[in-house]
CSV table of C-alpha atoms and ligand atoms in Angstrom, one decimal:
chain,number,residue,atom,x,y,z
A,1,UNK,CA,17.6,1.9,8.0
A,2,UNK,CA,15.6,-1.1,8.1
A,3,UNK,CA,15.9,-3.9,10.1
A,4,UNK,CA,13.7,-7.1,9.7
A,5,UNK,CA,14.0,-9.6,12.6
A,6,UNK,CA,12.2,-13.3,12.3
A,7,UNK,CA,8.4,-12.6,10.9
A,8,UNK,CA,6.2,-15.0,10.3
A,9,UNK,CA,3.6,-14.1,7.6
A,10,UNK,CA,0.2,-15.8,6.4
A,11,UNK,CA,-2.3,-16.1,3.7
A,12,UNK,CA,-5.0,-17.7,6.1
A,13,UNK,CA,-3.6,-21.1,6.5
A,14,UNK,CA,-0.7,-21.0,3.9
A,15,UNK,CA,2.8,-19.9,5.7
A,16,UNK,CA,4.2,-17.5,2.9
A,17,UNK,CA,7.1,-16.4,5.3
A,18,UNK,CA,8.9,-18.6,7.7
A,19,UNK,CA,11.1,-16.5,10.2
A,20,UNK,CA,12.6,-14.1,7.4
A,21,UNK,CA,15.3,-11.6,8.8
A,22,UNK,CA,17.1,-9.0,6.9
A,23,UNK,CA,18.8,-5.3,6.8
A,24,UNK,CA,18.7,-3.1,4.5
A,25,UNK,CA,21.8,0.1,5.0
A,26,UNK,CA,20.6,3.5,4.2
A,27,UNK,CA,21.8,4.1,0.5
A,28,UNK,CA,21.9,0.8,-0.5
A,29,UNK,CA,20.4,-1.1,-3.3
A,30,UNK,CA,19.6,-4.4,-2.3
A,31,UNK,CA,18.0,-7.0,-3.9
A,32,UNK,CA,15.6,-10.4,-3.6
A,33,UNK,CA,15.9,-13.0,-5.5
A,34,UNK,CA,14.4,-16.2,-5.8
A,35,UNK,CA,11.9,-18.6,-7.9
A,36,UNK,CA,7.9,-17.5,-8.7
A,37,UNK,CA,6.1,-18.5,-4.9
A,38,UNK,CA,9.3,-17.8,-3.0
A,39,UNK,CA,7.7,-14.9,-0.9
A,40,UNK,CA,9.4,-12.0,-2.1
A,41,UNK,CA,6.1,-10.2,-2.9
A,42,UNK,CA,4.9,-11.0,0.2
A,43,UNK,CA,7.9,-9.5,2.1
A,44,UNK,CA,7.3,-6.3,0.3
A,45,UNK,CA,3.6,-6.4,1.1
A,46,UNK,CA,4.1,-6.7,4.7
A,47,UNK,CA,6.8,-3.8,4.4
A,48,UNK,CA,4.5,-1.5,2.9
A,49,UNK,CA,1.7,-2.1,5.6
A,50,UNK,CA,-0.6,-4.7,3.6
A,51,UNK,CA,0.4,-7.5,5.6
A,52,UNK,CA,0.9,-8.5,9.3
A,53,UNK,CA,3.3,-10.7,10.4
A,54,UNK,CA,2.2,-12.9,12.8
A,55,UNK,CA,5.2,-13.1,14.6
A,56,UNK,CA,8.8,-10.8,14.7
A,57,UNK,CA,9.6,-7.4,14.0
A,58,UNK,CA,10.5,-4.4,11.7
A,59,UNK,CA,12.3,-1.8,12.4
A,60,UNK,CA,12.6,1.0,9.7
A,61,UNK,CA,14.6,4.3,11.1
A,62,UNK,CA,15.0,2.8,14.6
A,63,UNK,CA,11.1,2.2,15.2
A,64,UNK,CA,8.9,-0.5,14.7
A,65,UNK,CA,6.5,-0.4,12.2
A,66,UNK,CA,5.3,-4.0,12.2
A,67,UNK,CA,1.5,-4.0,12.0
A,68,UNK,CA,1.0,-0.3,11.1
A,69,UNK,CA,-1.6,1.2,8.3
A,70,UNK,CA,0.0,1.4,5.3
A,71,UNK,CA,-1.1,5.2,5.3
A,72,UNK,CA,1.4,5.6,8.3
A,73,UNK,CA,3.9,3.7,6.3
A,74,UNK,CA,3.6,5.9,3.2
A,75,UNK,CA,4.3,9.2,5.6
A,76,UNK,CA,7.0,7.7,7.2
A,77,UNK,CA,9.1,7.3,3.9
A,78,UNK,CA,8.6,4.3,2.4
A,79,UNK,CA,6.8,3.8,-1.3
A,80,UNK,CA,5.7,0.4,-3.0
A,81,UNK,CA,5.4,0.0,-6.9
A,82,UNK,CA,3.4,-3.1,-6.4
A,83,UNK,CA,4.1,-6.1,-9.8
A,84,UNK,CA,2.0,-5.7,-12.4
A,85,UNK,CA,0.9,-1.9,-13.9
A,86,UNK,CA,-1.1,-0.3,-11.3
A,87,UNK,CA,-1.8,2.8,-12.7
A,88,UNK,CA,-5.4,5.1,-12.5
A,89,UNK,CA,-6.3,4.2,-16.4
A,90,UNK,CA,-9.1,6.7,-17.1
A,91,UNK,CA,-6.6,9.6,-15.3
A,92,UNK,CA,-4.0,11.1,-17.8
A,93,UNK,CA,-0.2,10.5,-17.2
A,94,UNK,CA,0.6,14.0,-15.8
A,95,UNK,CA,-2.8,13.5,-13.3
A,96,UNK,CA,-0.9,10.1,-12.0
A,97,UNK,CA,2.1,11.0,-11.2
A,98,UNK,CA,0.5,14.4,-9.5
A,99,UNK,CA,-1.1,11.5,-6.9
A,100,UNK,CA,1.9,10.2,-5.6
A,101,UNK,CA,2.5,13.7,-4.4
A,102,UNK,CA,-1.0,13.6,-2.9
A,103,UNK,CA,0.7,14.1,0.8
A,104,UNK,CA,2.7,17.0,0.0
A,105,UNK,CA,1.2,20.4,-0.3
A,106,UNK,CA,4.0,22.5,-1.7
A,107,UNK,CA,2.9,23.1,-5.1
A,108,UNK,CA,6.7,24.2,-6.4
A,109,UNK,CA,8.5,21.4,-4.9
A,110,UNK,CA,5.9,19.1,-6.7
A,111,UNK,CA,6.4,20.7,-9.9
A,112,UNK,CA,9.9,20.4,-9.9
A,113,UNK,CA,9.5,16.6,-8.7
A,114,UNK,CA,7.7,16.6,-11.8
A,115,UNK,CA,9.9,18.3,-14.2
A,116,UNK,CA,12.5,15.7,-12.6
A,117,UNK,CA,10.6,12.6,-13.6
A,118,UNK,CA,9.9,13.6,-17.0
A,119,UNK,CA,14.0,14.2,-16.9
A,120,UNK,CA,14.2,10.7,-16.3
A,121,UNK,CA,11.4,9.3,-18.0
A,122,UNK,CA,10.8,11.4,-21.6
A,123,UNK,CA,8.3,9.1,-22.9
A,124,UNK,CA,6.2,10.1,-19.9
A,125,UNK,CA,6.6,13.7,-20.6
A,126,UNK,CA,5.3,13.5,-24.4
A,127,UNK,CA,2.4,12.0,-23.3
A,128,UNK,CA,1.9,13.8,-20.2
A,129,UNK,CA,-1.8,14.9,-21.4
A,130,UNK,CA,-2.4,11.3,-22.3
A,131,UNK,CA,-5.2,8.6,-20.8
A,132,UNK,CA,-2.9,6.3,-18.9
A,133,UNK,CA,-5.2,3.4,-19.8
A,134,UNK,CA,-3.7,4.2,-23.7
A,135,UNK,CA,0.1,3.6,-22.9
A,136,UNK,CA,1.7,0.7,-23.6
A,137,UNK,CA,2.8,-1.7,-20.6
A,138,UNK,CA,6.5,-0.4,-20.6
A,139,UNK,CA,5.6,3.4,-20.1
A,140,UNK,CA,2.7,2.1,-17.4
A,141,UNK,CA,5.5,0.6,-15.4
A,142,UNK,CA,7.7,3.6,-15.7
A,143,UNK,CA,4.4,5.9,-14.9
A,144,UNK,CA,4.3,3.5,-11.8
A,145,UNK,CA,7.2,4.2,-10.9
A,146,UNK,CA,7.4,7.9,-12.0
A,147,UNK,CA,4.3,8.0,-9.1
A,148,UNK,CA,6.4,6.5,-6.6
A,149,UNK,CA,9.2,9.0,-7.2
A,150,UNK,CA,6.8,11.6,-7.0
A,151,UNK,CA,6.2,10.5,-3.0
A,152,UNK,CA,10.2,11.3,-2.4
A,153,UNK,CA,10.6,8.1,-0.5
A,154,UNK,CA,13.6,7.2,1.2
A,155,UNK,CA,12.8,3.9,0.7
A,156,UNK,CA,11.7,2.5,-2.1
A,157,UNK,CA,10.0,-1.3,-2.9
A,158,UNK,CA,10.0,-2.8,-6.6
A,159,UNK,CA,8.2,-5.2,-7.2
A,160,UNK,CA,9.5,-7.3,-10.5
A,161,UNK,CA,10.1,-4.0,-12.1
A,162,UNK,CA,11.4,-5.6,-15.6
A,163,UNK,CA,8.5,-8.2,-16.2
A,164,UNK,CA,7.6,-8.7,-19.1
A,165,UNK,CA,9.4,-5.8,-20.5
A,166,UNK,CA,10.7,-5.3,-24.1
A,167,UNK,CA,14.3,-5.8,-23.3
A,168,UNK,CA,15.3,-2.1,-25.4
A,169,UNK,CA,12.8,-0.5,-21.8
A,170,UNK,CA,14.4,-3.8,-19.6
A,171,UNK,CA,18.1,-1.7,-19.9
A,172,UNK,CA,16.3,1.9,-19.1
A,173,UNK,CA,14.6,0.5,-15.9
A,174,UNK,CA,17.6,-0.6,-14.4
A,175,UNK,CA,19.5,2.7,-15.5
A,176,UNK,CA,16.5,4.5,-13.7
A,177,UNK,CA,17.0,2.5,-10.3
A,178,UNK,CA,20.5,3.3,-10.5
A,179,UNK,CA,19.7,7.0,-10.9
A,180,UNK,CA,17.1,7.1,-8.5
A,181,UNK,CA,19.3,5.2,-6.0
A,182,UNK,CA,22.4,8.0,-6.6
A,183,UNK,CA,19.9,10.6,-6.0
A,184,UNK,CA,19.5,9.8,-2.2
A,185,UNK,CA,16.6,6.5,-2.2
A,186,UNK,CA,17.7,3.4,-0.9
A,187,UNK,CA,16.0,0.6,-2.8
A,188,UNK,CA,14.8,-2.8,-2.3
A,189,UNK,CA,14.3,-4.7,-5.5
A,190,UNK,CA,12.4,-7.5,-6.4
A,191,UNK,CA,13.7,-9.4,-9.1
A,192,UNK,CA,13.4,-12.7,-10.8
A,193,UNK,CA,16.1,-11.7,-13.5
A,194,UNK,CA,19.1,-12.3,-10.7
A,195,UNK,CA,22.2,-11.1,-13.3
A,196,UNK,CA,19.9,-7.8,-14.0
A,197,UNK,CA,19.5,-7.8,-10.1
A,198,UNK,CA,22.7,-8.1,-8.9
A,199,UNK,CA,24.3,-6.0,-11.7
A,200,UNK,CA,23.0,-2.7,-10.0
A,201,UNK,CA,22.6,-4.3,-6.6
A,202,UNK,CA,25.0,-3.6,-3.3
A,203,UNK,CA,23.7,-6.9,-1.9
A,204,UNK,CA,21.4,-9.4,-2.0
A,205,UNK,CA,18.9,-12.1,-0.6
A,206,UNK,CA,18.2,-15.3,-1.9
A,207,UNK,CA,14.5,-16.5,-0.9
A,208,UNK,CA,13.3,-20.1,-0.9
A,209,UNK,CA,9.7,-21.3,0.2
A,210,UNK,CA,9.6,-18.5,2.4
A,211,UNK,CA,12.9,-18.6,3.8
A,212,UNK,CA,16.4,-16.4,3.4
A,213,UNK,CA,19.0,-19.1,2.3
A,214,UNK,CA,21.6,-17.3,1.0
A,215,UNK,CA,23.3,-13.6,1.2
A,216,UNK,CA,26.0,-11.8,0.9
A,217,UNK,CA,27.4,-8.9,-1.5
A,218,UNK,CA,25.9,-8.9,-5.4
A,219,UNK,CA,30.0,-10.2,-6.3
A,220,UNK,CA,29.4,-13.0,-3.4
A,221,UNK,CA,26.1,-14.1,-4.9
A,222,UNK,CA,27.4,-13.5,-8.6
A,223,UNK,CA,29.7,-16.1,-7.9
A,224,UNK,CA,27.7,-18.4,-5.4
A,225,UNK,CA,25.7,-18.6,-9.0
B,1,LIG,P1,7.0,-14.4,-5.0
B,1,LIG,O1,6.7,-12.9,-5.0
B,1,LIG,O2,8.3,-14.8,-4.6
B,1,LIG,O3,6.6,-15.0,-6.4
B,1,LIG,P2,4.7,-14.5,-3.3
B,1,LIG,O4,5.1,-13.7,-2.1
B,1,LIG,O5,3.8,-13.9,-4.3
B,1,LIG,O6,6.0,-15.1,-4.0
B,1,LIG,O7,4.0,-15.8,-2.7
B,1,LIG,C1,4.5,-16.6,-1.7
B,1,LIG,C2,3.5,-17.7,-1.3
B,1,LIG,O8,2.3,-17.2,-0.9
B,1,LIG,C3,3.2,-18.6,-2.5
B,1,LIG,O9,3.1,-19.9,-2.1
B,1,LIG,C4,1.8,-18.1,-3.0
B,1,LIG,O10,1.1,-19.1,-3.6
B,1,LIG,C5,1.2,-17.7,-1.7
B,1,LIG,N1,0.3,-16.5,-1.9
B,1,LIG,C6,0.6,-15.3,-2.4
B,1,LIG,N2,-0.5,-14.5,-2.4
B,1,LIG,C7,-1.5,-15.2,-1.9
B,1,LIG,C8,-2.9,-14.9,-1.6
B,1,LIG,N3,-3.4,-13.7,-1.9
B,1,LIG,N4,-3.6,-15.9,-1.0
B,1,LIG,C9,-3.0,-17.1,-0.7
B,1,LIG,N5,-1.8,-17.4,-0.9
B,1,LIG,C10,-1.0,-16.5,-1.5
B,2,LIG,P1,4.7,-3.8,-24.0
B,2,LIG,O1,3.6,-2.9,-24.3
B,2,LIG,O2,4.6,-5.1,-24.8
B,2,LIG,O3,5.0,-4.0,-22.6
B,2,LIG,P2,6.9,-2.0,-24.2
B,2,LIG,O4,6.1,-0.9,-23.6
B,2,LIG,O5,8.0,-2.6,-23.4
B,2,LIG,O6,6.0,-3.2,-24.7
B,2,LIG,O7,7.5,-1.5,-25.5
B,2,LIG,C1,6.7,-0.8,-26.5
B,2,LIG,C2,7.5,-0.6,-27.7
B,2,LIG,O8,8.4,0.5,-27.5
B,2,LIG,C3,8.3,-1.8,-28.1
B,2,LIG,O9,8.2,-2.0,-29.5
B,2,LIG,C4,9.7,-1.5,-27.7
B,2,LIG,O10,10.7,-2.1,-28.6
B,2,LIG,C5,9.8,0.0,-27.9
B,2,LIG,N1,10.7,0.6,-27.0
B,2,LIG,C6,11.2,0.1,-25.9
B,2,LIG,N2,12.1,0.9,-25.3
B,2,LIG,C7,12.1,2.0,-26.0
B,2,LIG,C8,12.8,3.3,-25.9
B,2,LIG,N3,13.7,3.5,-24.9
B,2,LIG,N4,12.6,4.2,-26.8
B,2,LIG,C9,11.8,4.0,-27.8
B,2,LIG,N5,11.1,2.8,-28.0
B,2,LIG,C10,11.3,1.9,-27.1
């Protein structure tokens, strides 16, 4: 599904990714790990069209992509919940997750996307009338993602989707990849907390000062420690 050959990605000067390569297999979950600086953010950043990479290519459903708008990227499938809570504060929850549907124009089908992330997220529902500003940082990262849903990717980016999560909302994240994954969207996961990672994960990437120095299946890296 997605097929990332060599690139070569910088902050002006500063090399963030030296020659990374990597697949990801429609229906997978697949996950990067590594330490704070490794590049993993920047590898989804250049995915979802924020980036260039100097050099090498991506491939994502047999075509390249490298290079193009991240408009273009959103059509073609692929969503990004970016680290941190990004949502539209002074917008109410319901209004937010109504915006990651802003490219479909099939009002049923977007009210039963709806209905089907306030299945999987109840908090979000209660407060569906809500100022997203007032929730607490656990329901903005599930609104963030509840938005991305809302896009029906096929593929999906998280970015560090536990951090700094109350371990009780931790569990229910991961439960809602998995769900999310079963219902049809291959994922690629950004995660610090390896264990949670590779828990849920098919397989995985180690990343290291901008390189891929280890992968294999999540037992494989499990064990690899
Ligand atoms: P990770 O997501 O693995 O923590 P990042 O992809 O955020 O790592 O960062 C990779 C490298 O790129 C780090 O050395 C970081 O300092 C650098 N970097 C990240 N963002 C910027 C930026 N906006 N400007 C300059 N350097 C950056
Ligand atoms: P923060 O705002 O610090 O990020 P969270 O949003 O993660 O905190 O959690 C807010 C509060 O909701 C915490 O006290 C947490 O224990 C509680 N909480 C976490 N998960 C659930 C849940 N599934 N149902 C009800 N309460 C929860």
């Amino acid at each position: 599904m997605l097929k990332v050959e060599d690139i070569n990605v910088y902050y002006g000067n500063i090399q963030a990714l030296k020659g990374v390569s990597l697949e990801v297999n429609e229906g997978e979950i697949v996950t990067l790990i590594g330490a704070n600086g490794a590049g993993k953010s920047t590898l989804l950043k250049t995915l979802s069209g924020l980036l260039k990479p100097k050099k090498g290519s991506i491939q994502y459903l047999g075509k390249p992509i490298s290079g193009k708008a991240a408009q273009t990227i959103v059509k073609a499938g692929i969503s990004h919940v970016p680290e941190g809570r990004r949502v539209f504060a002074n917008m109410t929850v319901e209004e937010n997750l109504e915006l990651g549907a802003y490219l479909r124009s099939d009002k049923n089908e977007i009210k039963k996307d709806l209905d089907k992330v306030y299945e999987v997220f109840p908090r979000l529902q209660e407060r569906k009338k809500q100022l997203s500003g007032t929730l607490s940082g656990g329901e903005q990262q599930m609104l963030a993602m509840g938005r991305a849903i809302m896009a029906r990717p096929k593929l999906l980016l998280l970015d560090e989707p536990s951090m700094g999560l109350a371990p009780l909302f931790v569990k229910t994240i991961f439960k809602v990849i998995q769900e999310i994954n079963q219902s049809g969207t291959t994922i690629l996961l950004v995660e610090q907390n390896a264990n949670m990672a590779l828990s849920i994960a098919d397989r995985g990437y180690v990343i290291e000062t901008g390189k891929v120095v280890l992968s294999g299946t999540a037992a494989e890296l499990q064990e690899s420690d």
